[in-house]
CSV table of C-alpha atoms in Angstrom, one decimal:
chain,number,residue,atom,x,y,z
W,1,MET,CA,5.3,-30.1,-5.7
W,2,ASP,CA,4.4,-29.4,-1.7
W,3,SER,CA,6.0,-29.0,1.4
W,4,LEU,CA,2.7,-30.4,2.5
W,5,ASN,CA,3.7,-28.1,5.8
W,6,ASP,CA,1.3,-28.1,9.0
W,7,TYR,CA,0.2,-24.3,8.9
W,8,TYR,CA,-3.3,-26.5,8.7
W,9,ASP,CA,-4.0,-30.1,8.9
W,10,VAL,CA,-1.9,-32.6,6.6
W,11,ARG,CA,-4.7,-34.7,6.2
W,12,LEU,CA,-6.5,-32.5,4.3
W,13,LYS,CA,-3.0,-31.9,2.0
W,14,ARG,CA,-2.5,-36.0,1.0
W,15,ASP,CA,-6.6,-36.4,0.7
W,16,ARG,CA,-6.2,-33.7,-2.2
W,17,LEU,CA,-3.2,-35.5,-3.4
W,18,ALA,CA,-5.1,-38.9,-3.3
W,19,ARG,CA,-7.7,-37.8,-5.9
W,20,LEU,CA,-4.6,-36.7,-7.9
W,21,GLU,CA,-2.6,-39.2,-7.8
W,22,GLY,CA,-2.3,-42.1,-10.2
W,23,ARG,CA,-3.7,-39.7,-13.1
W,24,ALA,CA,-2.0,-40.1,-16.2
W,25,GLY,CA,0.6,-37.3,-16.4
W,26,PHE,CA,0.4,-36.6,-13.0
W,27,ARG,CA,3.6,-36.9,-10.6
W,28,PHE,CA,4.2,-35.1,-6.6
W,29,CYS,CA,7.2,-34.3,-5.9
W,30,HIS,CA,7.4,-33.3,-2.0
W,31,LEU,CA,9.8,-30.5,-1.9
W,32,ASP,CA,9.9,-27.4,0.0
W,33,LEU,CA,10.7,-24.1,-2.0
W,34,LYS,CA,13.2,-22.9,0.8
W,35,ASP,CA,15.6,-26.1,-0.4
W,36,GLY,CA,17.2,-24.3,-3.4
W,37,GLU,CA,19.3,-26.9,-4.3
W,38,ALA,CA,16.9,-30.1,-4.2
W,39,VAL,CA,14.8,-27.5,-6.7
W,40,ALA,CA,17.1,-26.3,-8.7
W,41,ARG,CA,17.6,-30.0,-9.3
W,42,LEU,CA,13.8,-30.4,-9.9
W,43,PHE,CA,14.4,-27.8,-12.6
W,44,ALA,CA,17.6,-29.7,-14.0
W,45,GLU,CA,16.1,-33.4,-14.6
W,46,GLU,CA,12.7,-32.2,-15.6
W,47,PRO,CA,12.6,-28.7,-17.5
W,48,PRO,CA,9.3,-27.8,-17.5
W,49,GLU,CA,7.8,-25.9,-20.3
W,50,MET,CA,6.0,-23.6,-18.3
W,51,VAL,CA,5.8,-23.0,-14.5
W,52,LEU,CA,2.5,-22.2,-12.5
W,53,HIS,CA,3.7,-21.1,-9.0
W,54,LEU,CA,0.4,-21.2,-6.6
W,55,ALA,CA,2.7,-21.9,-3.4
W,56,ALA,CA,2.7,-19.4,-0.2
W,57,GLN,CA,2.7,-18.7,3.3
W,58,ALA,CA,-0.6,-17.7,3.6
W,59,GLY,CA,-2.8,-16.0,6.4
W,60,VAL,CA,-3.3,-12.7,8.6
W,61,ARG,CA,-3.1,-13.5,12.2
W,62,TYR,CA,-0.1,-16.1,11.5
W,63,SER,CA,1.7,-13.6,10.4
W,64,LEU,CA,2.1,-11.5,13.6
W,65,GLU,CA,3.1,-14.6,15.5
W,66,ASN,CA,5.5,-16.2,12.6
W,67,PRO,CA,6.5,-13.6,10.4
W,68,ARG,CA,10.1,-15.4,9.0
W,69,ALA,CA,7.8,-17.9,7.6
W,70,TYR,CA,6.8,-15.6,5.5
W,71,ILE,CA,9.9,-14.3,4.2
W,72,ASP,CA,11.3,-18.3,3.7
W,73,SER,CA,8.5,-19.0,1.5
W,74,ASN,CA,7.4,-16.1,-0.3
W,75,VAL,CA,10.4,-14.5,-0.7
W,76,ALA,CA,13.3,-16.6,-0.4
W,77,GLY,CA,10.9,-19.7,-2.1
W,78,PHE,CA,10.0,-17.4,-4.6
W,79,LEU,CA,13.7,-16.9,-5.8
W,80,THR,CA,14.1,-20.3,-6.7
W,81,VAL,CA,11.4,-20.3,-9.1
W,82,LEU,CA,12.5,-17.4,-10.6
W,83,GLU,CA,16.1,-19.0,-10.9
W,84,GLY,CA,14.7,-22.1,-12.1
W,85,CYS,CA,13.1,-20.3,-15.0
W,86,ARG,CA,15.6,-18.2,-15.5
W,87,ASN,CA,18.1,-21.2,-16.3
W,88,HIS,CA,15.9,-23.5,-18.3
W,89,GLY,CA,14.3,-21.3,-20.4
W,90,VAL,CA,10.5,-21.7,-19.4
W,91,ARG,CA,8.4,-20.5,-22.0
W,92,HIS,CA,5.8,-19.1,-19.2
W,93,LEU,CA,5.7,-18.3,-15.9
W,94,VAL,CA,2.0,-17.6,-14.2
W,95,PHE,CA,2.3,-16.8,-10.2
W,96,ALA,CA,-0.8,-16.2,-7.8
W,97,SER,CA,-0.1,-12.6,-6.7
W,98,SER,CA,-3.4,-11.4,-4.2
W,99,SER,CA,-5.6,-8.6,-3.9
W,100,SER,CA,-4.5,-7.8,-0.6
W,101,VAL,CA,-1.2,-5.9,-2.3
W,102,TYR,CA,-4.1,-2.8,-2.5
W,103,GLY,CA,-3.7,-2.7,1.0
W,104,ALA,CA,-4.6,1.1,2.3
W,105,ASN,CA,-6.1,1.7,-1.1
W,106,THR,CA,-9.5,3.3,-1.2
W,107,ARG,CA,-10.1,4.7,-4.0
W,108,LEU,CA,-12.4,2.2,-5.4
W,109,PRO,CA,-12.8,0.2,-7.6
W,110,PHE,CA,-9.6,-1.6,-7.3
W,111,GLN,CA,-7.9,-1.7,-10.7
W,112,THR,CA,-4.2,-3.3,-11.6
W,113,GLY,CA,-3.0,0.4,-12.7
W,114,GLN,CA,-3.3,1.5,-9.2
W,115,THR,CA,-0.2,1.9,-7.1
W,116,VAL,CA,0.1,-0.9,-4.8
W,117,ASP,CA,3.1,0.6,-2.1
W,118,HIS,CA,1.1,0.9,1.3
W,119,PRO,CA,0.6,-3.0,2.5
W,120,VAL,CA,-1.3,-3.1,5.4
W,121,ARG,CA,-0.1,-7.3,6.5
W,122,LEU,CA,3.5,-8.6,5.9
W,123,TYR,CA,1.7,-11.6,3.8
W,124,ALA,CA,0.7,-8.6,1.0
W,125,ALA,CA,4.4,-7.2,1.5
W,126,THR,CA,5.4,-10.6,0.3
W,127,LYS,CA,3.3,-10.5,-2.7
W,128,LYS,CA,4.7,-7.2,-3.8
W,129,ALA,CA,7.9,-8.4,-3.5
W,130,ASN,CA,7.1,-11.1,-6.0
W,131,GLU,CA,5.5,-9.0,-8.2
W,132,LEU,CA,8.7,-6.9,-8.4
W,133,MET,CA,10.8,-9.6,-8.8
W,134,ALA,CA,9.1,-11.1,-11.2
W,135,HIS,CA,9.7,-7.7,-13.7
W,136,THR,CA,13.4,-7.8,-12.8
W,137,TYR,CA,13.9,-11.3,-14.4
W,138,SER,CA,11.6,-11.1,-17.1
W,139,HIS,CA,13.1,-7.5,-17.8
W,140,LEU,CA,16.5,-9.0,-17.4
W,141,PHE,CA,16.2,-12.3,-18.7
W,142,ARG,CA,13.2,-12.0,-21.0
W,143,ILE,CA,10.7,-14.5,-19.1
W,144,PRO,CA,7.3,-14.4,-19.9
W,145,VAL,CA,5.3,-13.7,-16.7
W,146,THR,CA,1.9,-13.3,-16.0
W,147,ARG,CA,0.8,-12.0,-12.2
W,148,LEU,CA,-2.9,-12.8,-11.2
W,149,ARG,CA,-4.1,-11.1,-8.2
W,150,PHE,CA,-6.9,-13.5,-6.3
W,151,PHE,CA,-9.4,-12.2,-4.8
W,152,THR,CA,-10.6,-14.3,-2.1
W,153,VAL,CA,-10.9,-17.8,-3.3
W,154,TYR,CA,-13.2,-20.7,-2.1
W,155,GLY,CA,-15.0,-23.9,-2.7
W,156,PRO,CA,-14.8,-27.6,-2.2
W,157,TRP,CA,-11.1,-28.7,-0.4
W,158,GLY,CA,-10.5,-25.3,0.6
W,159,ARG,CA,-8.7,-23.9,3.7
W,160,PRO,CA,-9.8,-24.5,6.9
W,161,ASP,CA,-8.8,-21.0,8.7
W,162,MET,CA,-10.8,-19.7,5.7
W,163,ALA,CA,-13.8,-17.6,6.8
W,164,PRO,CA,-16.5,-20.3,5.0
W,165,PHE,CA,-15.1,-23.5,7.0
W,166,LEU,CA,-14.4,-21.5,10.4
W,167,PHE,CA,-18.0,-20.2,10.3
W,168,THR,CA,-19.6,-22.8,9.8
W,169,ARG,CA,-18.2,-25.6,12.3
W,170,ALA,CA,-18.3,-22.7,15.0
W,171,ILE,CA,-22.4,-22.4,14.4
W,172,LEU,CA,-22.8,-26.4,13.7
W,173,SER,CA,-21.3,-26.8,17.0
W,174,GLY,CA,-23.2,-24.3,18.6
W,175,LYS,CA,-19.7,-21.9,19.6
W,176,PRO,CA,-19.0,-18.3,18.9
W,177,ILE,CA,-17.6,-16.3,15.4
W,178,GLN,CA,-15.9,-13.9,15.6
W,179,VAL,CA,-16.9,-10.7,13.9
W,180,PHE,CA,-14.2,-8.4,13.1
W,181,ASN,CA,-15.5,-4.7,12.4
W,182,GLN,CA,-18.8,-5.0,14.0
W,183,GLY,CA,-19.5,-6.6,10.4
W,184,ARG,CA,-19.3,-3.8,8.4
W,185,MET,CA,-16.9,-5.5,6.0
W,186,SER,CA,-17.1,-7.2,2.5
W,187,ARG,CA,-15.3,-9.9,0.0
W,188,ASP,CA,-15.5,-10.6,-3.3
W,189,PHE,CA,-16.0,-14.1,-2.8
W,190,THR,CA,-14.7,-15.8,-6.0
W,191,TYR,CA,-15.5,-19.6,-6.8
W,192,VAL,CA,-12.7,-21.9,-7.0
W,193,ASP,CA,-13.5,-23.3,-10.5
W,194,ASP,CA,-13.3,-19.7,-11.7
W,195,ILE,CA,-9.9,-19.0,-10.6
W,196,VAL,CA,-8.7,-22.8,-12.3
W,197,GLU,CA,-9.9,-21.8,-15.4
W,198,GLY,CA,-9.2,-18.5,-15.7
W,199,THR,CA,-5.3,-19.5,-14.8
W,200,ILE,CA,-5.5,-22.1,-17.2
W,201,ARG,CA,-6.7,-19.9,-19.8
W,202,VAL,CA,-3.7,-17.5,-19.1
W,203,LEU,CA,-1.2,-20.3,-18.7
W,204,ASP,CA,-1.9,-20.2,-22.1
W,205,ARG,CA,-1.2,-17.1,-23.4
W,206,PRO,CA,2.2,-16.4,-22.2
W,207,ALA,CA,2.4,-12.5,-21.7
W,208,VAL,CA,4.2,-10.4,-24.8
W,209,PRO,CA,5.7,-6.7,-24.2
W,210,ASP,CA,3.4,-4.0,-24.5
W,211,PRO,CA,4.5,-1.7,-27.5
W,212,SER,CA,2.7,1.3,-25.8
W,213,TRP,CA,4.1,1.0,-22.5
W,214,SER,CA,6.2,4.2,-21.6
W,215,GLY,CA,8.7,5.1,-18.5
W,216,ASP,CA,6.9,8.9,-18.9
W,217,ASP,CA,4.1,7.4,-17.3
W,218,PRO,CA,4.4,3.9,-16.6
W,219,ASN,CA,1.8,1.3,-16.5
W,220,PRO,CA,2.1,-1.1,-13.1
W,221,ALA,CA,-0.3,-3.9,-15.3
W,222,THR,CA,2.3,-4.1,-18.2
W,223,SER,CA,5.5,-3.4,-19.6
W,224,ASN,CA,8.1,-3.3,-22.4
W,225,ALA,CA,9.2,-7.0,-20.9
W,226,PRO,CA,7.2,-9.5,-21.5
W,227,TYR,CA,5.1,-9.0,-18.3
W,228,ARG,CA,1.3,-8.5,-17.3
W,229,LEU,CA,-0.8,-8.3,-14.2
W,230,TYR,CA,-4.4,-9.3,-14.1
W,231,ASN,CA,-6.7,-9.3,-11.1
W,232,ILE,CA,-8.6,-12.2,-11.1
W,233,GLY,CA,-12.2,-12.3,-9.1
W,234,ASN,CA,-16.0,-12.2,-8.6
W,235,GLU,CA,-18.0,-9.3,-9.8
W,236,ARG,CA,-20.6,-9.9,-7.0
W,237,PRO,CA,-19.1,-8.6,-4.0
W,238,VAL,CA,-20.8,-9.8,-0.4
W,239,GLU,CA,-21.1,-7.8,2.7
W,240,LEU,CA,-20.1,-10.2,5.7
W,241,MET,CA,-23.3,-9.8,7.7
W,242,HIS,CA,-25.4,-11.0,4.1
W,243,PHE,CA,-22.7,-14.1,3.9
W,244,ILE,CA,-23.2,-15.1,7.7
W,245,GLY,CA,-27.0,-15.3,7.1
W,246,LEU,CA,-26.7,-17.4,4.1
W,247,LEU,CA,-24.9,-20.1,6.5
W,248,GLU,CA,-27.2,-20.0,9.1
W,249,GLN,CA,-30.3,-20.6,6.4
W,250,ALA,CA,-28.4,-23.3,5.3
W,251,LEU,CA,-26.9,-25.2,8.3
W,252,GLY,CA,-30.8,-24.0,10.0
W,253,ARG,CA,-29.3,-22.8,13.0
W,254,LYS,CA,-28.3,-19.6,14.0
W,255,ALA,CA,-24.8,-18.0,15.0
W,256,ILE,CA,-23.5,-17.0,18.2
W,257,MET,CA,-21.6,-13.6,16.8
W,258,GLU,CA,-18.9,-11.6,19.1
W,259,MET,CA,-18.6,-8.8,17.7
W,260,ARG,CA,-14.9,-7.5,17.3
W,261,PRO,CA,-12.8,-4.2,16.3
W,262,MET,CA,-10.8,-4.3,13.3
W,263,GLN,CA,-8.0,-7.4,13.5
W,264,PRO,CA,-4.5,-5.9,12.7
W,265,GLY,CA,-3.5,-6.5,9.3
W,266,ASP,CA,-7.2,-6.8,7.4
W,267,VAL,CA,-8.4,-4.8,4.8
W,268,LEU,CA,-12.3,-3.4,4.7
W,269,ALA,CA,-13.3,-4.4,1.3
W,270,THR,CA,-11.6,-6.9,-0.9
W,271,HIS,CA,-13.4,-5.7,-3.6
W,272,ALA,CA,-14.0,-3.4,-6.4
W,273,ASP,CA,-17.0,-1.1,-5.6
W,274,VAL,CA,-19.5,-2.2,-2.6
W,275,SER,CA,-22.7,-1.8,-5.1
W,276,THR,CA,-20.6,-3.5,-8.2
W,277,HIS,CA,-18.4,-5.6,-9.0
W,278,ALA,CA,-14.4,-6.1,-9.5
W,279,ASP,CA,-12.4,-4.9,-11.8
W,280,VAL,CA,-11.6,-7.1,-13.9
W,281,SER,CA,-12.0,-6.2,-17.5
W,282,ASP,CA,-8.3,-6.5,-18.6
W,283,LEU,CA,-9.0,-10.2,-18.1
W,284,GLN,CA,-12.3,-10.5,-19.6
W,285,GLU,CA,-10.4,-8.5,-22.7
W,286,ALA,CA,-7.6,-11.2,-23.0
W,287,ILE,CA,-8.8,-13.9,-22.5
W,288,GLY,CA,-12.6,-13.9,-22.6
W,289,PHE,CA,-12.7,-14.1,-18.9
W,290,HIS,CA,-16.0,-14.3,-17.0
W,291,PRO,CA,-17.2,-15.5,-13.6
W,292,SER,CA,-20.0,-18.3,-13.0
W,293,ASP,CA,-23.1,-18.0,-10.9
W,294,LYS,CA,-21.8,-19.8,-8.1
């Protein structure tokens, strides 16, 4: 199910769909999560065994221009998903959260046991809201829920507003690229195939209550409800200037760089530690997840 909105070129979304349509067991539903009645009808007509929810309005700069889109899609839209799961006995809900929820945290590595109460962008705030909403439904209605905090996903068919595509197009056309915080940033780029593998493995293992969980010292990553949280990322964070250098090498052209201050809502790092790796140890222990060499 997808709304195919025009946040970026709809042709790319339709080209992705063309690679899936016609495959056994696949059917595309052109629906908007904001349309609660239509989503409710879909749940009623084809009650799902499990739900994998990846839809969200993303982006940093766009949230400064159109904040309501984030509330409509990420908060109100997520409520329709939770209601569908509640009313139709879904066996497991897995949904995408984001490393951006760590916000103003500076203690590294980012760990699932940390509090995430200081988001620095609206997108992150809506993802934190999703995590709280999901726990409430898991607690009240015993819906097994797993949330995955994605770390900077990249790969084929990716969003054209992400740095790999923006920078590549600009370098090839001889246009400048904007390098924020004077290039003193790093990202834990995670290859899309690793995200897919980890997500599917988690989907097949519904969350269960943690018998050791205690309200006296509550662990945000587990619960006495069937609820679980994992980071899913790479183990090799990349400094921004090194990333740009790799693009220059691959394209055979030098980048024209406009060095800019930090943009509102951005964070210095989305990885665990600039000298080690993202903390995905819980996911490794639970499902044997290990990122590839890509």
